[in-house]
Amino acid sequence: MGVWGGNPALQYGAKDCYYTASTLGALVADQVGTQYILSAAHVLAFAPEYPFFGSGSNEPIIQPSLGHINNISYCSQITPALISQYQVASLTTVVPLVYGGTVNSADAAIAKVIPGMVSSSISYIPQFSGVPLTVVKKGMLVQMTGAATGNTPGRVISKMLMVDATNGCKYITTTGEKNAKSCGFERVAIGNSFEFAGKNQDGDSGALVLTQGPCPQPVGVFVSGDPAARRGYAESISTTLQALKSAGGYSSLSVVPGGGGCTPTTAEVEDANGDVSLEDPTVPDPDVAEALVARADMLSNDSNLTVLTYDGYVDGVGIDLSFPTASLDVIFDSASDLDVYGSWFPTSYEGVPVEETVINVIDTSGDSTDFGSLPN
């Protein structure tokens, strides 16, 4: 895992070349031990026609991607026989994504593996735990292995952020050649996510994000990023697995540990001075614990928040994990919506600072093209 792969998504009749290429993130197993490749839906399930292949479509998942197979220059060279040669899994379950203002629980899909074709190890992370972890510490250090970037470190700076990624593609027929430039992109909002500072590129989507330390633990799935600003956005692994369970009717889905697994007890955490120590990652920082309680109360009881959310101005409430003190982030679609009715939100709620944040809009269209267009 942590390597190039994707869905060929070809239309043989029209000889259109269109495919997704990004990162095969990790293996997961269901209640009877059947294994699946986990990645983003916009990696495994992107379809030639808007918007996604559905659960049970059995579309082939190949490794490497078409753009990394030698001597592929024309659509006619991409045949069922070629795809069969490189197939490692079949698309099984897709979390349905809704465009527009609806907040999606996850951008995720899994594909049933062909036995013997994949390993649970992740490139550059040979051993890790399958026990999922929720980020509850400021300065939590993370890592991921993306197909484009390789293994890169990062530091969590927010959680429960809402990522608005323009990763929906509407198929538009073209003549002669087909690529992502023929798509009309639409916004997809993803909640239950976190932001981290770290290097990333187009093609890293789907990578498993883990802690750093003696026994890395999975914390999320990378879904989008801002390479120039070195910001990455990942959906919570626990939320991702729950969404897939619901979509596929599984009683259990868990990350398959790599290299025989390990027992997680500590993880690396960086303080405000840049010093790194090993800490129990399950114990929240005191201010984070207070912010979690205040957030739950604010979502349940604040009438102003309810009204602004209903009117479409507020998209959610996150927690800023940057130093020095954790704060609540009221998330808006755009700067023009900020506190549209005046000072409706106090500077603190139950003693926790309150901030206003504009939603992140990230273009993930680069995951859809590996090496440009091909002539028929």
Steps between C-alpha positions, in 0.01 A plus 500: 500500500598865467557453125343611171174335401147575398200429284551482120139614440516451124223524244602249235219576257591866474870426550517767767803487730402615845629370827593594854849467638596557860593312816388156615497582870467191719332166541188452710325177598134426567340278765594177320855605412442595136750771405447817301712789374399828666530831317297809417184459292635751248794263450333157487152589377528796263292416191516618138145621548402726790564437777615164650475126456276351767544224754524153354597615151815283510696750290864389474758672720848481353853552628690687376280754327468518122742791489774287653473208259768522235428564133138612542450777244158442348153408622501192280792360701292493819311173473309275742793258481744772606278604790463139610878467507531782753176453697546458876145557626136561406297801614264384774358779719476874437384766744252703290613861464253787475592825330409850612449606859442154646777396739628152413624266771788374285653477155580129508478170316635148539584232243515125568854378444609213281669260747878515488513824301545752782686546827373678811835676542515863394801623308751653746274402794558124521350451847197672652194435714148457369347668806337830388575816694309828534719811515459666841842660544651825379820449304426137412760388244371295208634340183369356177635330191343648189570364155608842372691637799631190675523484878454843655464627858244749623343659808129520575376858537123458507233235528135466399568747223271495198687453175328627185680323218423560131544135414173422322534451126214522251582309184489708182537323165792617291632402160840346446617486858375497858653630818407679822494833319174373348338497844281752674599494866256535787552554871485219752496584872658245736466526877665311787845584367820662619765727356872440530814684396695282259619453144254348250425487128224403260501120499530457877123471553404177671820470705463378857607761756665357812669626814877511535672298771595144597166358384316723250120504520256592221328835555358588158481471123653781293236649268639833380775752552653835419854420379609864484398568859615154615161427652334160488144397582401157623170349603491320835573128463229404749238702311622358169469140619155568648379655173625198304336261746168674453534516121591132467305347788811367677487418869872571527775671301850547636840607371730202439826565689826498310807290564329278754363798691614651829352622828452879508574672830659834406523740209715801418361840601669835435458785748488874428880521526552228239609238752373147427405248767324163515156523659188290542302615192165394646514754786370840382678820589297671775405793274405262218277306740328826594460595134342162419239548773435862402463405133239234580308747718520775240369272225210391722403820676609816316194637320701750295711215364186304418348790304819583307553133416142466380538813285815357342749752638671269751627160383621356828710546811855369519781512755821689436790298641766760435680651797465631760140406590245287316209706371165452327487585129163601356538410132351713220476444123665829413644814654190695396293281736714562806275605786241611249251603771751687713658381824288192551785291635678585823878513516485189721252222571513323835844651547630376161610764245278531189636584154344531155658310210434490126463150356795359305437453129751260346523383138567124484448469124866409455425156639301424188779534247820309513674591178266717299275407212543221248392511136253240377 
